[in-house]
PDB file of C-alpha atoms in Angstrom:
ATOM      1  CA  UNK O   1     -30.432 -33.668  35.466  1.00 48.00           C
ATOM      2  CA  UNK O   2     -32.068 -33.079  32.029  1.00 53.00           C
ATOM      3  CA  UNK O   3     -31.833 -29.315  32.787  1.00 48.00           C
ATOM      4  CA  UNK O   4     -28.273 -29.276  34.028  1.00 41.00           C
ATOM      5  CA  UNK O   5     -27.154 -31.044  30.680  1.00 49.00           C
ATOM      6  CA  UNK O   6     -28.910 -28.567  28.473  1.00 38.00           C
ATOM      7  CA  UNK O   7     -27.561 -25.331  30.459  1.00 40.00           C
ATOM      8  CA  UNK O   8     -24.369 -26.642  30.127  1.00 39.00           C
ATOM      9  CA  UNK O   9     -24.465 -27.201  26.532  1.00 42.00           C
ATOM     10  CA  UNK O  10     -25.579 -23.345  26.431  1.00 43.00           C
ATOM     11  CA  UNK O  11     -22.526 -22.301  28.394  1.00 39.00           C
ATOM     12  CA  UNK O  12     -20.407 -24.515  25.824  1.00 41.00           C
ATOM     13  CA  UNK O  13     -21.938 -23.292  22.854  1.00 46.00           C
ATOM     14  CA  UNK O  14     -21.406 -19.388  24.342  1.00 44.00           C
ATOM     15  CA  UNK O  15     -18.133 -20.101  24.791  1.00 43.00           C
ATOM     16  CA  UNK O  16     -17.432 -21.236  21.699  1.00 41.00           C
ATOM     17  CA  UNK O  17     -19.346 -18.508  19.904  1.00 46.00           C
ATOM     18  CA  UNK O  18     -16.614 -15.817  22.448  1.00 45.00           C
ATOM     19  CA  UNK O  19     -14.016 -18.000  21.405  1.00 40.00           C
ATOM     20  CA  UNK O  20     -14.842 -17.818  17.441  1.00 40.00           C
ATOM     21  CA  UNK O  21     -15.406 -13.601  17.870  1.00 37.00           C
ATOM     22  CA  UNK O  22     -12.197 -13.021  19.882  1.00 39.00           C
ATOM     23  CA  UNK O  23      -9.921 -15.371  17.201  1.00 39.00           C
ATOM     24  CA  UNK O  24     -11.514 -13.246  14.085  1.00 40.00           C
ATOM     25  CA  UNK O  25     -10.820 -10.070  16.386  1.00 41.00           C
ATOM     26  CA  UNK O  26      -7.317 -10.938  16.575  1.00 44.00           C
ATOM     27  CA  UNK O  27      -6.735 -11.843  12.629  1.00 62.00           C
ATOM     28  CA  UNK O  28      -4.906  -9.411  10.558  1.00 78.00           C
ATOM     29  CA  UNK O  29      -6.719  -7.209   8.638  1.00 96.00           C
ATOM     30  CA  UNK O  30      -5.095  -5.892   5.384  1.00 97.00           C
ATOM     31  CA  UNK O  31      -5.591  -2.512   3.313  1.00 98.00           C
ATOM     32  CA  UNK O  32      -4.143  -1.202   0.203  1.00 98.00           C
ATOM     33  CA  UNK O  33      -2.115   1.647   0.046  1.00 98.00           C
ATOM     34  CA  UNK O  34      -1.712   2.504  -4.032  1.00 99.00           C
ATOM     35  CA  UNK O  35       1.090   4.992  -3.708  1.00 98.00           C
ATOM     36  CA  UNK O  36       1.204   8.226  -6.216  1.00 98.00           C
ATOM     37  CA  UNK O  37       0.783   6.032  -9.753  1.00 98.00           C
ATOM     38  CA  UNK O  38      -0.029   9.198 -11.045  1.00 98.00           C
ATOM     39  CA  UNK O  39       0.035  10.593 -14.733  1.00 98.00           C
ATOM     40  CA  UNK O  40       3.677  12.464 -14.428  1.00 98.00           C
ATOM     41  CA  UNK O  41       5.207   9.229 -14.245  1.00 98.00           C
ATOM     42  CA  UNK O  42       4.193   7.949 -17.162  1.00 98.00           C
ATOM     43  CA  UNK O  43       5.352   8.280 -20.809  1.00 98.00           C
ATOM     44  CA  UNK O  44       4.478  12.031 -22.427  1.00 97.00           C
ATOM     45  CA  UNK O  45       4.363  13.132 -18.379  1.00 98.00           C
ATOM     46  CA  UNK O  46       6.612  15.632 -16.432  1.00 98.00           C
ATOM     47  CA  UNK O  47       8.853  12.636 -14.588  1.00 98.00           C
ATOM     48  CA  UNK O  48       8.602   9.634 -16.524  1.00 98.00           C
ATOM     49  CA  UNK O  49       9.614   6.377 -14.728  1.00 98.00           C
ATOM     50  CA  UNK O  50      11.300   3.233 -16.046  1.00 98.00           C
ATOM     51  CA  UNK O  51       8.682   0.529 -16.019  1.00 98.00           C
ATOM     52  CA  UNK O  52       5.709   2.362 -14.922  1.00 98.00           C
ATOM     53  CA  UNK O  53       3.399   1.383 -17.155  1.00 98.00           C
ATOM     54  CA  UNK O  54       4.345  -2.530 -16.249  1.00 98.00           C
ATOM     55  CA  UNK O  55       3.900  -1.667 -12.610  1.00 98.00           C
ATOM     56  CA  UNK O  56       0.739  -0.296 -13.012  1.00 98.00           C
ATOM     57  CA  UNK O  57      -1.123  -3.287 -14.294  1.00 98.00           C
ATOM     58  CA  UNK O  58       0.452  -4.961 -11.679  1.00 98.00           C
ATOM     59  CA  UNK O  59      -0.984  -2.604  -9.347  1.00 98.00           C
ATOM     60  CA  UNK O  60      -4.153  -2.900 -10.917  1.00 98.00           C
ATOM     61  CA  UNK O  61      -4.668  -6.718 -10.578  1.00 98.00           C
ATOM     62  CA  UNK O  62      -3.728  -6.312  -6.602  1.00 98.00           C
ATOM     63  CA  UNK O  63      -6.623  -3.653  -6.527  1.00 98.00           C
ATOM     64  CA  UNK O  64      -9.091  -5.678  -8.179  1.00 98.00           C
ATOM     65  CA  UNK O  65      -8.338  -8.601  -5.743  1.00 98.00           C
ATOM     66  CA  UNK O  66      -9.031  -6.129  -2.988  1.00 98.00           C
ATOM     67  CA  UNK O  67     -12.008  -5.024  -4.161  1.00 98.00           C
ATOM     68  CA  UNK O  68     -13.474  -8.364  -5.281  1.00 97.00           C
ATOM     69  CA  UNK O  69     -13.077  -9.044  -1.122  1.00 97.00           C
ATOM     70  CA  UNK O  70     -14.559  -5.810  -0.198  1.00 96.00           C
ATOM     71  CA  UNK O  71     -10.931  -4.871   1.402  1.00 97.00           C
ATOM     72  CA  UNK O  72     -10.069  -1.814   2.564  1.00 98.00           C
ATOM     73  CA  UNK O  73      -7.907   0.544  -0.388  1.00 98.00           C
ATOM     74  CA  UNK O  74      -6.467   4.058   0.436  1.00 98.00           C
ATOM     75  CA  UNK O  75      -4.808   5.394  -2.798  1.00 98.00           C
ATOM     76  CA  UNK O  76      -2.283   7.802  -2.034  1.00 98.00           C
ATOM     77  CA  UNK O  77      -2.313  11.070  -4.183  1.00 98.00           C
ATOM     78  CA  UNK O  78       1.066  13.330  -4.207  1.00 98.00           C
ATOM     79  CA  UNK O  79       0.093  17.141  -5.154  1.00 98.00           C
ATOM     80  CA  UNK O  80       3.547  18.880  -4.981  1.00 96.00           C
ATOM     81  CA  UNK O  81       4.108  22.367  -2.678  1.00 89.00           C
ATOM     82  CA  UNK O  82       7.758  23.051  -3.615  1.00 87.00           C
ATOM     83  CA  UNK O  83       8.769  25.973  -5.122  1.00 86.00           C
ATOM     84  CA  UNK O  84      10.322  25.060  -8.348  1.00 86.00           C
ATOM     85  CA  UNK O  85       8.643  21.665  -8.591  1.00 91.00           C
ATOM     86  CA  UNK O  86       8.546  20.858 -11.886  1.00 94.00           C
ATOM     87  CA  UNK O  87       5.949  17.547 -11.583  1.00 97.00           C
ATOM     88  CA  UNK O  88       2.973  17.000  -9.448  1.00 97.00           C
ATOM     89  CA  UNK O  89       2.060  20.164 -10.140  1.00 97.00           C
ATOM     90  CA  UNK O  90      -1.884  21.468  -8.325  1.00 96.00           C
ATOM     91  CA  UNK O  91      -4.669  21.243 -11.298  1.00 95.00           C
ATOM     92  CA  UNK O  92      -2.792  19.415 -13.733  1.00 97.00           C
ATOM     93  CA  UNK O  93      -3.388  16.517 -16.031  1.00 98.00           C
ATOM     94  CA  UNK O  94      -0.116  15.258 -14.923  1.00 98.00           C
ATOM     95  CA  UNK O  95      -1.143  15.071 -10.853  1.00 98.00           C
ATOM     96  CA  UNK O  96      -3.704  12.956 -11.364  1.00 98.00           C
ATOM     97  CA  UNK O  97      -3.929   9.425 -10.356  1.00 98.00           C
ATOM     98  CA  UNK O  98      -3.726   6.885 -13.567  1.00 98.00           C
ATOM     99  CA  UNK O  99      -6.307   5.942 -15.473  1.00 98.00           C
ATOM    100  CA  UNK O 100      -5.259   1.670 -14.840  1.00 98.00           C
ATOM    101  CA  UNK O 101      -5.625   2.354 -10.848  1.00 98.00           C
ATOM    102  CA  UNK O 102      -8.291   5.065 -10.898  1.00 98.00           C
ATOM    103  CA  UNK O 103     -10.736   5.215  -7.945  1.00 98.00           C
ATOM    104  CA  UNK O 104     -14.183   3.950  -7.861  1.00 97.00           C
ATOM    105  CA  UNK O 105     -16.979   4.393  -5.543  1.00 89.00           C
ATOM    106  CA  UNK O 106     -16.157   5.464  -1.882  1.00 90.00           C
ATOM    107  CA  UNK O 107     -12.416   4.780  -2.247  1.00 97.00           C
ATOM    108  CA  UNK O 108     -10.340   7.101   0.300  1.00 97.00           C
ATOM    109  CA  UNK O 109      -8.394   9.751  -1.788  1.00 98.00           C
ATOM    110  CA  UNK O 110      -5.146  11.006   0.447  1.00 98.00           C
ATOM    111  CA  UNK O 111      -3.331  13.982  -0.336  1.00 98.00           C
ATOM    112  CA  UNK O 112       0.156  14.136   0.534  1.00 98.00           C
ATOM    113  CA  UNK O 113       2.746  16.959   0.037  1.00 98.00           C
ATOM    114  CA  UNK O 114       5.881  14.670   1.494  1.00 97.00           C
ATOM    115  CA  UNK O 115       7.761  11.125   0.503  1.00 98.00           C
ATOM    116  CA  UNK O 116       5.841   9.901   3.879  1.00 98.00           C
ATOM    117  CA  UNK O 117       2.244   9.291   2.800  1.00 98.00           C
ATOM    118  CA  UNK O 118       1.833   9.591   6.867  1.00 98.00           C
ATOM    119  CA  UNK O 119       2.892  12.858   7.291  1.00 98.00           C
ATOM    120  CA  UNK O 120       0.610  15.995   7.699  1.00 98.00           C
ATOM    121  CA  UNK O 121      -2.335  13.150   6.063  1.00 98.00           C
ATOM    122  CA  UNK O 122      -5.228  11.574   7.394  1.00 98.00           C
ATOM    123  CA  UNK O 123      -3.553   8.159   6.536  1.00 98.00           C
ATOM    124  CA  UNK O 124      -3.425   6.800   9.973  1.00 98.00           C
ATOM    125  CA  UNK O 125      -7.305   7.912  11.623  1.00 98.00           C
ATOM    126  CA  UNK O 126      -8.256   6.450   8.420  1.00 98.00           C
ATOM    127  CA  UNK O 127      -6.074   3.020   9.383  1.00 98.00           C
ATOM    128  CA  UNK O 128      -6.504   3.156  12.808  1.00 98.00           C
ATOM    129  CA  UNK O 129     -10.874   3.472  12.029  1.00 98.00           C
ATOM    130  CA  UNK O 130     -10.899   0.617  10.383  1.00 97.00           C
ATOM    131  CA  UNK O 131      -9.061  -1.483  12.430  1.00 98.00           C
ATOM    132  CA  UNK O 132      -5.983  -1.864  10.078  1.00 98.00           C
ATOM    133  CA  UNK O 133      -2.891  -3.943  11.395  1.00 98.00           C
ATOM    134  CA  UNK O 134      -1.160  -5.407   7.836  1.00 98.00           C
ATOM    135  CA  UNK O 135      -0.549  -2.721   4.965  1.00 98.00           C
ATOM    136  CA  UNK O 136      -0.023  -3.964   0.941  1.00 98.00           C
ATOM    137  CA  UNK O 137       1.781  -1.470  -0.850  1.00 98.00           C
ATOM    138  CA  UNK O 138       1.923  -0.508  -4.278  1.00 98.00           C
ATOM    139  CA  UNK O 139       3.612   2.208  -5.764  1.00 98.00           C
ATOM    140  CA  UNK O 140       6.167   5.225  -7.248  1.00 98.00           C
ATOM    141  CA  UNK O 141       9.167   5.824  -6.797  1.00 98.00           C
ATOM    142  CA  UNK O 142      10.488   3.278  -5.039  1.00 98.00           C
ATOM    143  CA  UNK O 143      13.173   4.507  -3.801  1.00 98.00           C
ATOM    144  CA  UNK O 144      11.849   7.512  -2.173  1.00 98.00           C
ATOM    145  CA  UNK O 145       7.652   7.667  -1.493  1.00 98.00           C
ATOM    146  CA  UNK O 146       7.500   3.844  -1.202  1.00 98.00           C
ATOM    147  CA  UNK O 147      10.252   3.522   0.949  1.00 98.00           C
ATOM    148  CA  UNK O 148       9.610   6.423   3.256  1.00 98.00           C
ATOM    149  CA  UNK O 149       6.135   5.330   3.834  1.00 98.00           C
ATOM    150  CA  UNK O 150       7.091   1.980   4.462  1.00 98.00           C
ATOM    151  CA  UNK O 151       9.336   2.685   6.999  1.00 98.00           C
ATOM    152  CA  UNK O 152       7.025   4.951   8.663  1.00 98.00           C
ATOM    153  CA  UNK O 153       4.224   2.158   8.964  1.00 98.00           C
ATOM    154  CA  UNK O 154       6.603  -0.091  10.659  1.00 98.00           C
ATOM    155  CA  UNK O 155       7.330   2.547  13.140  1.00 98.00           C
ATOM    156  CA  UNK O 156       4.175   2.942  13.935  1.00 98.00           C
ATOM    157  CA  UNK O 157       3.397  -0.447  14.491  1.00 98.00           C
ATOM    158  CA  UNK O 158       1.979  -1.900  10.949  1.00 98.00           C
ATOM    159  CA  UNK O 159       3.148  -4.773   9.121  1.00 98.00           C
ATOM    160  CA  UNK O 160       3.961  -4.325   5.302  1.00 98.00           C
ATOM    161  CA  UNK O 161       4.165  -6.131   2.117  1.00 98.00           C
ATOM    162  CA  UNK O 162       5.513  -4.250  -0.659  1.00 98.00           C
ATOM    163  CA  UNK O 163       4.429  -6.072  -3.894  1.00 98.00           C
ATOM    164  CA  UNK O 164       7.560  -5.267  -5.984  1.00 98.00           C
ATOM    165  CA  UNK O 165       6.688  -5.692  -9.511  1.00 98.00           C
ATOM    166  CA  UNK O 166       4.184  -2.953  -9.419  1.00 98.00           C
ATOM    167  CA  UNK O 167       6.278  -0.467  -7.698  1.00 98.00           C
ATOM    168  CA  UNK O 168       8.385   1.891 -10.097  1.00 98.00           C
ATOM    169  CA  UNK O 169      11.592   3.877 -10.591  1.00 98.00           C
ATOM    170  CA  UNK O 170      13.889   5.639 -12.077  1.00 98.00           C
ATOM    171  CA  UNK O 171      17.413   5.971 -12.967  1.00 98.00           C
ATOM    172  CA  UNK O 172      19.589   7.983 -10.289  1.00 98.00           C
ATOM    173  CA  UNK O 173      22.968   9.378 -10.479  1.00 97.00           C
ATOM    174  CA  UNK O 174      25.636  10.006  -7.494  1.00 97.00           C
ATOM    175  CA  UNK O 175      28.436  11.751  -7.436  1.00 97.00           C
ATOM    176  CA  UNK O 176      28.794  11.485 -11.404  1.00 97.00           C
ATOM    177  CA  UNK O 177      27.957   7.656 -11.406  1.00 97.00           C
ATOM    178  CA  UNK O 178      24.889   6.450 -12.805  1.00 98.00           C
ATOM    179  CA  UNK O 179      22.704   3.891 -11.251  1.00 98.00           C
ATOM    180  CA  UNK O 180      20.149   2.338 -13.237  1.00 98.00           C
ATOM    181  CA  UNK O 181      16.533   2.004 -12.195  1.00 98.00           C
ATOM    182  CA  UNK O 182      16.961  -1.642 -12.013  1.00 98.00           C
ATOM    183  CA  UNK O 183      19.764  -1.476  -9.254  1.00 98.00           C
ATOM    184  CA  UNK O 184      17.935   1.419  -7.587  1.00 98.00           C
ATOM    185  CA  UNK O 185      14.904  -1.042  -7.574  1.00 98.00           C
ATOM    186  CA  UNK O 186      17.401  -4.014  -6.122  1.00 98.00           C
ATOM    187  CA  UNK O 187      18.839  -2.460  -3.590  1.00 98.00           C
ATOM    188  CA  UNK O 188      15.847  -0.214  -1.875  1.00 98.00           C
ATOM    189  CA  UNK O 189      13.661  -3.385  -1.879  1.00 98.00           C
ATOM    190  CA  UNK O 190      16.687  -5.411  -0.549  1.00 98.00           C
ATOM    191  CA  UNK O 191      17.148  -2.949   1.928  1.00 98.00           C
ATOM    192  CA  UNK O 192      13.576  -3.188   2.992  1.00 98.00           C
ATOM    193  CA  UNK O 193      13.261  -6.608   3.404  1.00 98.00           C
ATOM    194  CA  UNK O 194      15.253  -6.425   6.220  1.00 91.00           C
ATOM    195  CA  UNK O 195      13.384  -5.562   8.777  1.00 96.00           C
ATOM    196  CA  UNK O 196      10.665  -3.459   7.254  1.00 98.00           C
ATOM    197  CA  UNK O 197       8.579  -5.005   4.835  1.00 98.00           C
ATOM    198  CA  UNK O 198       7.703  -7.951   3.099  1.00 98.00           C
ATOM    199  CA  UNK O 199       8.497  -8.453  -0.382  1.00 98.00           C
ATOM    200  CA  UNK O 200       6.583 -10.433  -2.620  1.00 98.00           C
ATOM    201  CA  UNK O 201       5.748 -10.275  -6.836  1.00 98.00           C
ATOM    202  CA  UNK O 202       2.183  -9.747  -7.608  1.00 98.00           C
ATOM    203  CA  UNK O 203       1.148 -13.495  -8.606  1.00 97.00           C
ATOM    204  CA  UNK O 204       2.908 -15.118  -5.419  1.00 97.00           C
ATOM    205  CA  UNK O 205       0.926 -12.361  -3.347  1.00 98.00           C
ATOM    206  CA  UNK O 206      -2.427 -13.392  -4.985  1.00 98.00           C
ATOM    207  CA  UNK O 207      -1.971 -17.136  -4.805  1.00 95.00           C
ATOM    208  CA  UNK O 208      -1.802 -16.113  -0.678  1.00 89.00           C
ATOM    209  CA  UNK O 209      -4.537 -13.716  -0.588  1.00 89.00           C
ATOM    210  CA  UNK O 210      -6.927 -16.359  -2.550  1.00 74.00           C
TER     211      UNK O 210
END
């Protein structure tokens, strides 16, 4: 009877341990995708955005949470290959990322030549390898890398939080109205948090991640 007591507990105790693997094998895991913060957008660069250096810092206190858990972080690095392209440029100064969210150690560095950091990139083998379901995102411009990336990871399947004070950008015009970088930020972020992504400010987002 002894016997039958203890191999029982063992079959308890294995099933517990399967139990314990399978629920951590199920729970999200997150990565950091630090979208094109990048020297161009800054003052004295090619395409200066409104905010950027604010957005940055925000940026950079998301990435040092990240590291400080040994989390995944994929910075995302536009290198422009339009004719005409006046920012971005290959080899410059200005097309490198900035100095507040640089990359350290074995940090993934993704080239992109399209809004979509997905596109034409290794961005989703390097997702998919580490077993990436939830996506943070940081970033420039808002209203057109951020957004098209965002909506791209949802379509294929990722969920997203889009931390918006350190995202950045500019101030549009359409058909001879201006629209200032604060209502361009509004209403893409609005328009996300529909159905694509998450929106959260950078303190809020830490308190959770803690």
């Amino acid at each position: 009877m002894e016997k039958v007591h203890v191999l029982l507990l063992f079959i308890c105790m294995a099933l517990v341990g399967q139990s314990s693997v399978s629920a951590q094998s199920m729970k999200a895991k997150q990565a950091l995708l630090i979208i094109d913060i990048q020297n161009d957008y800054f003052e004295g660069g090619a395409n200066p955005l409104v905010g950027s250096l604010e957005a940055s810092l925000n940026a950079q206190k998301i990435l040092n949470a990240f590291r400080a858990k040994s989390l995944l972080v994929v910075h995302i690095k536009h290198i422009s290959s339009r004719s005409g392209s006046t920012f971005f440029i290959p080899n410059t100064r200005g097309a490198e990322i900035h100095e507040n969210v640089a990359p350290i150690n074995n940090e993934s560095v993704i080239i992109k030549n399209y809004p979509n950091s997905f596109r034409d990139t290794k961005l989703l083998e390097v997702l998919k390898a580490n077993n990436i379901t939830d996506l943070v995102i940081c970033g420039m411009m808002t209203h057109m890398c951020v957004d098209a990336t965002a909506r791209a990871a949802k379509d294929l399947g990722f969920n997203s939080t889009i931390i918006s004070d350190a995202c950045a950008t500019k101030n549009l015009e359409i058909q001879g109205q201006n629209v200032t970088a604060q209502n361009v930020q509004k209403s893409f972020l609005a328009a996300l948090s529909y159905y694509y992504s998450t929106i959260q400010e950078t303190n809020k987002f830490l308190l959770k991640l803690q």
